[in-house]
């Protein structure tokens, strides 16, 4: 799989931009702040419908414009597929696949499989649990796009359940009396069902990722520590089949209901879970040095990339401003790990930061423009 063409209209800093890519390695070079990251961010958005830099769509639209458009042409197994996304903050995004409109934007997920590593990925190690949950869920969808629907169903039920709890909480706080919470039982059934499906998939994914994370960290850090991953939930996760997990979620919801009514929110479920990342016997968060945190974050992305490859998916790999943060040894080891990628996109401010083995096609990026060197 590789991206042959990317066109941006009013996306970030680009009024309009067209870039033609090839398989193999492509290096995007330019000073900081000229828009290199915007290019890989746009492709990441096609892959996940999320930005790795911001939580909302509004910053993706160029100042003064009302919408942005991303058009991409993706080649997979000698077949070309076009994907177009129209981003309109405050409205549902519109999408076209193969030139035809699709009912939901998420129907384009799976057209481009991509793994992107960026400086923001330090949050996978040092940040909030939501960062690690998103890492898992995006990888779930890359493996099997149907999990975008599972995730959406769970979030829809969670939103409805939280709204009911919040209404009751506010009524009690303002002296407006009590609210009928009998429908919570119905939402509990749906939450347990959708939550169990999502939870079972996450657990299976963690098990599959474990060996790849250990191997990637060992390679990047040159054997200086053993990296591990474990899933953490307030719900018993053994056994990990859907029926058992659904029963465990149902029981946990019953047990936590008094606290949930008191606080006005859902306190158990996959939306509250976390990943425990370890180096040796210690958790990486709070104990890892800056260099170790970088290596762990990089290992998480490389593990995702290798897992997809072992399952017959050849994703696009993007490294955004990575080499400047690595010492010479880590640069060379990373180059060895990614040199065989079907398509590798690298952004950098200084071309010499990129190991010689990865200096393929070169693109010069300036304010609003990209030119093949």
C-alpha positions as a Markdown table, in Angstrom:
| # | Residue | x | y | z |
|---|---|---|---|---|
| 1 | Unk | 0.0 | 0.0 | 0.0 |
| 2 | Unk | 1.2 | 3.5 | -0.8 |
| 3 | Unk | -0.1 | 7.0 | -1.3 |
| 4 | Unk | 0.4 | 8.2 | -4.9 |
| 5 | Unk | -1.1 | 11.6 | -4.6 |
| 6 | Unk | -2.2 | 14.0 | -1.9 |
| 7 | Unk | -4.1 | 17.2 | -2.6 |
| 8 | Unk | -5.0 | 19.8 | 0.1 |
| 9 | Unk | -7.4 | 22.7 | -0.2 |
| 10 | Unk | -7.5 | 25.2 | 2.7 |
| 11 | Unk | -6.0 | 22.6 | 5.1 |
| 12 | Unk | -3.9 | 24.2 | 7.8 |
| 13 | Unk | -1.4 | 26.5 | 6.1 |
| 14 | Unk | -2.1 | 25.4 | 2.5 |
| 15 | Unk | -4.5 | 27.3 | 0.2 |
| 16 | Unk | -3.9 | 24.5 | -2.3 |
| 17 | Unk | -1.2 | 21.9 | -2.5 |
| 18 | Unk | -0.6 | 18.8 | -4.6 |
| 19 | Unk | 2.1 | 16.3 | -3.9 |
| 20 | Unk | 2.9 | 13.2 | -6.0 |
| 21 | Unk | 4.6 | 10.4 | -4.0 |
| 22 | Unk | 6.2 | 7.1 | -5.0 |
| 23 | Unk | 6.8 | 3.8 | -3.1 |
| 24 | Unk | 9.9 | 3.7 | -1.0 |
| 25 | Unk | 11.3 | 6.5 | 1.1 |
| 26 | Unk | 10.3 | 10.2 | 0.7 |
| 27 | Unk | 12.0 | 12.9 | 2.8 |
| 28 | Unk | 10.1 | 16.2 | 3.3 |
| 29 | Unk | 12.7 | 18.9 | 4.2 |
| 30 | Unk | 12.2 | 22.5 | 5.3 |
| 31 | Unk | 12.5 | 24.9 | 8.2 |
| 32 | Unk | 10.3 | 24.5 | 11.2 |
| 33 | Unk | 6.8 | 26.0 | 10.8 |
| 34 | Unk | 6.5 | 25.8 | 7.0 |
| 35 | Unk | 4.0 | 22.9 | 6.9 |
| 36 | Unk | 5.9 | 19.6 | 6.7 |
| 37 | Unk | 3.8 | 18.1 | 9.5 |
| 38 | Unk | 0.6 | 19.3 | 8.0 |
| 39 | Unk | 1.2 | 16.9 | 5.1 |
| 40 | Unk | 1.5 | 13.8 | 7.2 |
| 41 | Unk | -1.2 | 15.0 | 9.5 |
| 42 | Unk | -3.6 | 15.2 | 6.5 |
| 43 | Unk | -2.8 | 11.6 | 5.6 |
| 44 | Unk | -3.1 | 10.5 | 9.2 |
| 45 | Unk | -6.6 | 12.1 | 9.2 |
| 46 | Unk | -7.5 | 10.0 | 6.1 |
| 47 | Unk | -6.4 | 7.0 | 8.0 |
| 48 | Unk | -8.0 | 7.6 | 11.4 |
| 49 | Unk | -10.4 | 10.6 | 11.0 |
| 50 | Unk | -8.4 | 12.1 | 13.8 |
| 51 | Unk | -5.5 | 14.5 | 14.1 |
| 52 | Unk | -2.5 | 13.5 | 16.2 |
| 53 | Unk | -2.0 | 17.2 | 17.1 |
| 54 | Unk | -5.5 | 18.6 | 18.0 |
| 55 | Unk | -8.7 | 17.3 | 19.5 |
| 56 | Unk | -11.1 | 19.2 | 17.3 |
| 57 | Unk | -11.4 | 19.9 | 13.6 |
| 58 | Unk | -11.5 | 23.7 | 13.7 |
| 59 | Unk | -7.7 | 24.2 | 13.7 |
| 60 | Unk | -7.4 | 22.0 | 10.5 |
| 61 | Unk | -9.2 | 24.6 | 8.4 |
| 62 | Unk | -7.0 | 27.5 | 7.1 |
| 63 | Unk | -7.7 | 30.8 | 8.7 |
| 64 | Unk | -10.4 | 32.7 | 6.8 |
| 65 | Unk | -11.8 | 29.5 | 5.1 |
| 66 | Unk | -15.0 | 27.8 | 6.2 |
| 67 | Unk | -13.9 | 24.2 | 5.2 |
| 68 | Unk | -11.0 | 22.1 | 4.2 |
| 69 | Unk | -10.6 | 19.3 | 1.7 |
| 70 | Unk | -8.2 | 16.4 | 1.7 |
| 71 | Unk | -8.0 | 14.3 | -1.5 |
| 72 | Unk | -5.8 | 11.3 | -1.7 |
| 73 | Unk | -5.1 | 8.5 | -4.2 |
| 74 | Unk | -4.1 | 5.2 | -2.6 |
| 75 | Unk | -2.6 | 2.2 | -4.4 |
| 76 | Unk | -3.1 | -1.2 | -2.9 |
| 77 | Unk | -2.3 | -4.5 | -4.7 |
| 78 | Unk | -2.0 | -2.6 | -8.0 |
| 79 | Unk | -5.5 | -1.0 | -7.6 |
| 80 | Unk | -6.0 | 2.7 | -7.2 |
| 81 | Unk | -8.6 | 4.2 | -4.8 |
| 82 | Unk | -9.5 | 7.8 | -4.3 |
| 83 | Unk | -10.6 | 9.1 | -0.9 |
| 84 | Unk | -11.9 | 12.6 | -0.4 |
| 85 | Unk | -12.8 | 14.2 | 3.0 |
| 86 | Unk | -14.5 | 17.6 | 3.4 |
| 87 | Unk | -13.9 | 19.0 | 6.9 |
| 88 | Unk | -16.5 | 21.5 | 8.1 |
| 89 | Unk | -16.1 | 22.4 | 11.8 |
| 90 | Unk | -19.5 | 22.2 | 13.6 |
| 91 | Unk | -20.9 | 19.9 | 11.0 |
| 92 | Unk | -20.5 | 16.2 | 10.1 |
| 93 | Unk | -17.6 | 15.7 | 7.7 |
| 94 | Unk | -18.5 | 14.6 | 4.2 |
| 95 | Unk | -16.6 | 11.8 | 2.4 |
| 96 | Unk | -16.3 | 10.3 | -1.0 |
| 97 | Unk | -14.7 | 6.9 | -1.8 |
| 98 | Unk | -13.8 | 6.0 | -5.3 |
| 99 | Unk | -15.6 | 9.1 | -6.5 |
| 100 | Unk | -18.9 | 8.2 | -4.9 |
| 101 | Unk | -20.3 | 9.8 | -1.7 |
| 102 | Unk | -20.6 | 7.5 | 1.4 |
| 103 | Unk | -23.2 | 7.7 | 4.0 |
| 104 | Unk | -20.8 | 8.2 | 6.9 |
| 105 | Unk | -17.3 | 9.5 | 7.0 |
| 106 | Unk | -16.1 | 6.4 | 8.9 |
| 107 | Unk | -16.9 | 4.3 | 5.8 |
| 108 | Unk | -13.6 | 5.4 | 4.4 |
| 109 | Unk | -11.6 | 3.8 | 7.3 |
| 110 | Unk | -9.5 | 1.0 | 6.0 |
| 111 | Unk | -8.8 | 2.6 | 2.6 |
| 112 | Unk | -5.5 | 3.9 | 4.0 |
| 113 | Unk | -3.6 | 2.0 | 6.7 |
| 114 | Unk | -1.0 | 4.2 | 8.2 |
| 115 | Unk | 1.3 | 4.3 | 11.2 |
| 116 | Unk | 2.5 | 7.8 | 12.2 |
| 117 | Unk | 5.1 | 8.5 | 14.8 |
| 118 | Unk | 5.5 | 12.1 | 16.0 |
| 119 | Unk | 6.9 | 14.1 | 19.0 |
| 120 | Unk | 3.3 | 14.2 | 20.4 |
| 121 | Unk | 3.6 | 10.4 | 21.0 |
| 122 | Unk | 5.5 | 11.0 | 24.2 |
| 123 | Unk | 2.0 | 11.4 | 25.6 |
| 124 | Unk | 1.5 | 7.7 | 25.0 |
| 125 | Unk | 4.0 | 7.2 | 27.8 |
| 126 | Unk | 3.6 | 10.3 | 30.0 |
| 127 | Unk | 0.1 | 11.4 | 29.2 |
| 128 | Unk | -3.4 | 10.6 | 30.3 |
| 129 | Unk | -5.0 | 7.1 | 29.9 |
| 130 | Unk | -7.1 | 8.5 | 27.0 |
| 131 | Unk | -3.9 | 8.7 | 24.9 |
| 132 | Unk | -3.2 | 5.0 | 25.3 |
| 133 | Unk | -6.9 | 4.0 | 24.7 |
| 134 | Unk | -6.8 | 6.0 | 21.5 |
| 135 | Unk | -3.6 | 4.2 | 20.5 |
| 136 | Unk | -5.3 | 0.8 | 20.9 |
| 137 | Unk | -8.6 | 1.8 | 19.3 |
| 138 | Unk | -7.0 | 3.3 | 16.2 |
| 139 | Unk | -4.9 | 0.2 | 15.8 |
| 140 | Unk | -8.1 | -2.0 | 16.2 |
| 141 | Unk | -9.7 | -0.1 | 13.3 |
| 142 | Unk | -6.6 | -0.4 | 11.2 |
| 143 | Unk | -6.7 | -4.1 | 11.6 |
| 144 | Unk | -10.5 | -4.5 | 11.3 |
| 145 | Unk | -12.4 | -1.4 | 10.2 |
| 146 | Unk | -15.7 | -2.7 | 11.5 |
| 147 | Unk | -14.4 | -1.7 | 15.0 |
| 148 | Unk | -15.1 | 1.9 | 14.1 |
| 149 | Unk | -18.8 | 1.0 | 14.3 |
| 150 | Unk | -18.3 | -0.9 | 17.6 |
| 151 | Unk | -16.5 | 2.1 | 19.1 |
| 152 | Unk | -19.2 | 4.5 | 17.8 |
| 153 | Unk | -22.0 | 2.3 | 19.3 |
| 154 | Unk | -20.3 | 2.2 | 22.6 |
| 155 | Unk | -19.7 | 6.0 | 22.7 |
| 156 | Unk | -23.4 | 6.6 | 21.7 |
| 157 | Unk | -24.7 | 4.5 | 24.6 |
| 158 | Unk | -22.2 | 6.0 | 27.0 |
| 159 | Unk | -23.3 | 9.5 | 26.0 |
| 160 | Unk | -27.0 | 8.6 | 26.6 |
| 161 | Unk | -26.3 | 7.0 | 29.9 |
| 162 | Unk | -24.2 | 9.9 | 31.1 |
| 163 | Unk | -26.9 | 12.4 | 30.0 |
| 164 | Unk | -29.4 | 10.5 | 32.2 |
| 165 | Unk | -27.1 | 10.4 | 35.2 |
| 166 | Unk | -26.2 | 14.0 | 34.7 |
| 167 | Unk | -29.8 | 15.2 | 34.6 |
| 168 | Unk | -30.5 | 13.3 | 37.8 |
| 169 | Unk | -27.4 | 14.8 | 39.5 |
| 170 | Unk | -28.3 | 18.4 | 38.5 |
| 171 | Unk | -31.9 | 18.0 | 39.6 |
| 172 | Unk | -30.8 | 16.8 | 43.0 |
| 173 | Unk | -28.2 | 19.6 | 43.4 |
| 174 | Unk | -30.7 | 22.3 | 42.4 |
| 175 | Unk | -33.5 | 21.0 | 44.6 |
| 176 | Unk | -35.6 | 20.1 | 41.6 |
| 177 | Unk | -36.5 | 16.7 | 43.1 |
| 178 | Unk | -35.5 | 13.3 | 41.9 |
| 179 | Unk | -35.5 | 11.9 | 38.4 |
| 180 | Unk | -36.7 | 8.5 | 37.2 |
| 181 | Unk | -33.6 | 6.3 | 36.6 |
| 182 | Unk | -35.4 | 3.1 | 35.7 |
| 183 | Unk | -34.2 | 3.4 | 32.1 |
| 184 | Unk | -30.6 | 3.0 | 33.4 |
| 185 | Unk | -31.2 | -0.8 | 33.3 |
| 186 | Unk | -31.8 | -0.6 | 29.6 |
| 187 | Unk | -28.7 | 1.4 | 29.0 |
| 188 | Unk | -26.7 | -0.9 | 31.2 |
| 189 | Unk | -27.6 | -3.9 | 29.0 |
| 190 | Unk | -26.4 | -2.0 | 25.9 |
| 191 | Unk | -23.3 | -0.6 | 27.6 |
| 192 | Unk | -22.3 | -4.1 | 28.8 |
| 193 | Unk | -22.9 | -5.6 | 25.3 |
| 194 | Unk | -21.0 | -3.0 | 23.3 |
| 195 | Unk | -18.4 | -2.6 | 26.0 |
| 196 | Unk | -17.6 | -6.3 | 26.1 |
| 197 | Unk | -17.1 | -6.5 | 22.4 |
| 198 | Unk | -14.7 | -3.5 | 22.5 |
| 199 | Unk | -12.9 | -4.8 | 25.6 |
| 200 | Unk | -12.4 | -8.3 | 24.2 |
| 201 | Unk | -10.9 | -6.8 | 21.1 |
| 202 | Unk | -8.5 | -4.6 | 23.1 |
| 203 | Unk | -7.4 | -7.6 | 25.2 |
| 204 | Unk | -6.7 | -9.7 | 22.2 |
| 205 | Unk | -4.8 | -6.8 | 20.6 |
| 206 | Unk | -2.6 | -6.3 | 23.7 |
| 207 | Unk | -1.7 | -9.9 | 23.7 |
| 208 | Unk | -0.7 | -9.7 | 20.0 |
| 209 | Unk | 1.3 | -6.4 | 20.6 |
| 210 | Unk | 3.3 | -7.6 | 23.6 |
| 211 | Unk | 6.1 | -9.5 | 21.7 |
| 212 | Unk | 6.4 | -6.8 | 19.1 |
| 213 | Unk | 6.8 | -4.1 | 21.7 |
| 214 | Unk | 9.5 | -6.0 | 23.5 |
| 215 | Unk | 11.3 | -6.7 | 20.3 |
| 216 | Unk | 11.1 | -3.1 | 19.0 |
| 217 | Unk | 12.2 | -1.5 | 22.3 |
| 218 | Unk | 15.1 | -4.0 | 22.5 |
| 219 | Unk | 16.2 | -3.0 | 19.0 |
| 220 | Unk | 15.8 | 0.8 | 19.5 |
| 221 | Unk | 17.4 | 0.9 | 22.9 |
| 222 | Unk | 20.1 | -1.6 | 22.1 |
| 223 | Unk | 19.1 | -4.1 | 24.8 |
| 224 | Unk | 18.9 | -1.6 | 27.6 |
| 225 | Unk | 15.8 | -2.9 | 29.3 |
| 226 | Unk | 12.7 | -5.0 | 28.8 |
| 227 | Unk | 9.5 | -3.4 | 27.7 |
| 228 | Unk | 6.1 | -4.7 | 28.4 |
| 229 | Unk | 2.4 | -3.9 | 28.1 |
| 230 | Unk | -0.6 | -5.0 | 30.2 |
| 231 | Unk | -4.3 | -4.0 | 30.1 |
| 232 | Unk | -5.7 | -2.4 | 33.2 |
| 233 | Unk | -9.5 | -2.3 | 34.0 |
| 234 | Unk | -11.7 | -2.0 | 37.0 |
| 235 | Unk | -13.7 | -4.9 | 35.5 |
| 236 | Unk | -12.4 | -8.5 | 35.9 |
| 237 | Unk | -10.9 | -9.4 | 32.5 |
| 238 | Unk | -10.4 | -13.1 | 33.0 |
| 239 | Unk | -11.8 | -15.0 | 31.1 |
| 240 | Unk | -11.6 | -12.7 | 28.2 |
| 241 | Unk | -14.5 | -14.0 | 26.1 |
| 242 | Unk | -17.4 | -11.6 | 25.2 |
| 243 | Unk | -20.0 | -13.4 | 27.4 |
| 244 | Unk | -17.8 | -13.4 | 30.5 |
| 245 | Unk | -16.8 | -9.7 | 30.0 |
| 246 | Unk | -20.4 | -8.7 | 29.4 |
| 247 | Unk | -21.4 | -10.4 | 32.7 |
| 248 | Unk | -18.5 | -8.7 | 34.5 |
| 249 | Unk | -19.4 | -5.3 | 33.1 |
| 250 | Unk | -23.1 | -5.8 | 34.1 |
| 251 | Unk | -22.1 | -6.7 | 37.6 |
| 252 | Unk | -19.7 | -3.7 | 37.9 |
| 253 | Unk | -22.4 | -1.3 | 36.7 |
| 254 | Unk | -24.8 | -2.6 | 39.4 |
| 255 | Unk | -22.1 | -2.2 | 42.1 |
| 256 | Unk | -21.0 | 1.2 | 41.0 |
| 257 | Unk | -24.5 | 2.7 | 40.5 |
| 258 | Unk | -24.8 | 4.5 | 43.8 |
| 259 | Unk | -21.4 | 6.2 | 43.2 |
| 260 | Unk | -22.5 | 7.0 | 39.6 |
| 261 | Unk | -25.8 | 8.6 | 40.7 |
| 262 | Unk | -23.8 | 10.6 | 43.3 |
| 263 | Unk | -21.3 | 11.9 | 40.8 |
| 264 | Unk | -23.5 | 12.0 | 37.6 |
| 265 | Unk | -21.3 | 10.0 | 35.3 |
| 266 | Unk | -20.5 | 6.4 | 34.3 |
| 267 | Unk | -17.5 | 5.2 | 36.3 |
| 268 | Unk | -16.8 | 1.7 | 34.8 |
| 269 | Unk | -16.3 | 0.5 | 31.3 |
| 270 | Unk | -13.7 | 0.6 | 28.5 |
| 271 | Unk | -13.7 | 4.4 | 28.5 |
| 272 | Unk | -12.1 | 4.3 | 32.0 |
| 273 | Unk | -9.4 | 1.7 | 31.3 |
| 274 | Unk | -5.7 | 2.1 | 30.8 |
| 275 | Unk | -2.6 | 0.4 | 29.5 |
| 276 | Unk | 0.3 | -0.3 | 31.9 |
| 277 | Unk | 3.6 | 0.2 | 30.0 |
| 278 | Unk | 6.6 | -1.2 | 31.9 |
| 279 | Unk | 10.4 | -1.1 | 31.6 |
| 280 | Unk | 11.7 | -4.0 | 33.6 |
| 281 | Unk | 9.7 | -4.2 | 36.7 |
| 282 | Unk | 8.8 | -0.5 | 36.8 |
| 283 | Unk | 6.0 | 1.5 | 35.1 |
| 284 | Unk | 7.4 | 3.7 | 32.3 |
| 285 | Unk | 5.2 | 6.6 | 33.4 |
| 286 | Unk | 6.9 | 8.4 | 36.2 |
| 287 | Unk | 10.1 | 6.3 | 36.0 |
| 288 | Unk | 11.4 | 6.4 | 32.5 |
| 289 | Unk | 14.0 | 9.0 | 31.5 |
| 290 | Unk | 13.4 | 11.2 | 28.5 |
| 291 | Unk | 15.4 | 8.9 | 26.2 |
| 292 | Unk | 13.6 | 5.8 | 27.6 |
| 293 | Unk | 10.2 | 7.5 | 27.1 |
| 294 | Unk | 11.1 | 8.3 | 23.5 |
| 295 | Unk | 12.2 | 4.7 | 22.9 |
| 296 | Unk | 9.0 | 3.3 | 24.4 |
| 297 | Unk | 6.8 | 5.6 | 22.4 |
| 298 | Unk | 8.7 | 4.7 | 19.2 |
| 299 | Unk | 8.5 | 1.0 | 20.2 |
| 300 | Unk | 4.7 | 1.3 | 20.5 |
| 301 | Unk | 4.4 | 2.7 | 16.9 |
| 302 | Unk | 6.9 | 0.2 | 15.5 |
| 303 | Unk | 5.0 | -2.6 | 17.2 |
| 304 | Unk | 1.8 | -1.5 | 15.6 |
| 305 | Unk | 3.5 | -1.3 | 12.2 |
| 306 | Unk | 5.0 | -4.8 | 12.5 |
| 307 | Unk | 1.8 | -6.3 | 13.8 |
| 308 | Unk | -0.1 | -5.0 | 10.7 |
| 309 | Unk | 2.6 | -6.3 | 8.4 |
| 310 | Unk | 2.6 | -9.8 | 10.0 |
| 311 | Unk | -1.2 | -9.9 | 9.3 |
| 312 | Unk | -0.8 | -9.2 | 5.6 |
| 313 | Unk | -1.3 | -5.4 | 5.8 |
| 314 | Unk | 1.5 | -3.2 | 4.5 |
| 315 | Unk | 0.8 | 0.2 | 6.0 |
| 316 | Unk | 2.3 | 3.5 | 5.1 |
| 317 | Unk | 4.9 | 4.5 | 7.8 |
| 318 | Unk | 5.4 | 8.2 | 8.6 |
| 319 | Unk | 8.1 | 9.6 | 10.9 |
| 320 | Unk | 7.5 | 13.2 | 11.8 |
| 321 | Unk | 10.5 | 15.1 | 13.0 |
| 322 | Unk | 11.8 | 12.0 | 14.7 |
| 323 | Unk | 15.5 | 11.9 | 13.9 |
| 324 | Unk | 16.4 | 15.2 | 15.4 |
| 325 | Unk | 15.4 | 13.8 | 18.8 |
| 326 | Unk | 17.6 | 10.7 | 18.6 |
| 327 | Unk | 21.3 | 10.2 | 19.1 |
| 328 | Unk | 23.4 | 8.7 | 16.3 |
| 329 | Unk | 23.1 | 5.2 | 17.6 |
| 330 | Unk | 19.3 | 5.3 | 17.8 |
| 331 | Unk | 19.1 | 6.9 | 14.4 |
| 332 | Unk | 21.0 | 4.1 | 12.7 |
| 333 | Unk | 19.1 | 1.4 | 14.6 |
| 334 | Unk | 15.8 | 3.0 | 13.6 |
| 335 | Unk | 16.9 | 3.2 | 10.0 |
| 336 | Unk | 17.6 | -0.5 | 10.0 |
| 337 | Unk | 14.1 | -1.2 | 11.4 |
| 338 | Unk | 12.2 | 0.8 | 8.9 |
| 339 | Unk | 14.3 | 0.6 | 5.8 |
| 340 | Unk | 12.2 | -2.1 | 4.2 |
| 341 | Unk | 8.9 | -0.2 | 4.5 |
| 342 | Unk | 6.8 | -0.2 | 1.3 |
| 343 | Unk | 6.3 | 3.5 | 1.7 |
| 344 | Unk | 8.1 | 5.6 | 4.3 |
| 345 | Unk | 7.5 | 9.4 | 4.8 |
| 346 | Unk | 10.0 | 11.3 | 6.8 |
| 347 | Unk | 9.8 | 15.0 | 7.8 |
| 348 | Unk | 12.9 | 16.9 | 9.0 |
| 349 | Unk | 14.3 | 20.4 | 9.3 |
| 350 | Unk | 17.9 | 19.2 | 8.5 |
| 351 | Unk | 18.4 | 16.6 | 5.8 |
| 352 | Unk | 21.6 | 15.4 | 7.4 |
| 353 | Unk | 19.7 | 14.2 | 10.5 |
| 354 | Unk | 18.3 | 11.4 | 8.3 |
| 355 | Unk | 20.6 | 8.4 | 8.0 |
| 356 | Unk | 22.0 | 8.0 | 4.5 |
| 357 | Unk | 20.2 | 4.7 | 4.0 |
| 358 | Unk | 16.8 | 6.5 | 4.1 |
| 359 | Unk | 17.6 | 9.4 | 1.8 |
| 360 | Unk | 15.3 | 8.5 | -1.1 |
| 361 | Unk | 13.1 | 11.0 | -2.9 |
| 362 | Unk | 13.4 | 14.5 | -1.5 |
| 363 | Unk | 10.8 | 17.3 | -1.3 |
| 364 | Unk | 11.6 | 20.9 | -0.4 |
| 365 | Unk | 8.8 | 22.4 | 1.7 |
| 366 | Unk | 8.4 | 26.2 | 2.0 |
| 367 | Unk | 5.5 | 28.4 | 3.0 |
| 368 | Unk | 2.4 | 26.9 | 1.3 |
| 369 | Unk | 4.5 | 25.0 | -1.4 |
| 370 | Unk | 6.1 | 21.6 | -1.9 |
| 371 | Unk | 8.5 | 20.9 | -4.7 |
| 372 | Unk | 10.3 | 17.7 | -5.7 |
| 373 | Unk | 14.0 | 18.3 | -5.4 |
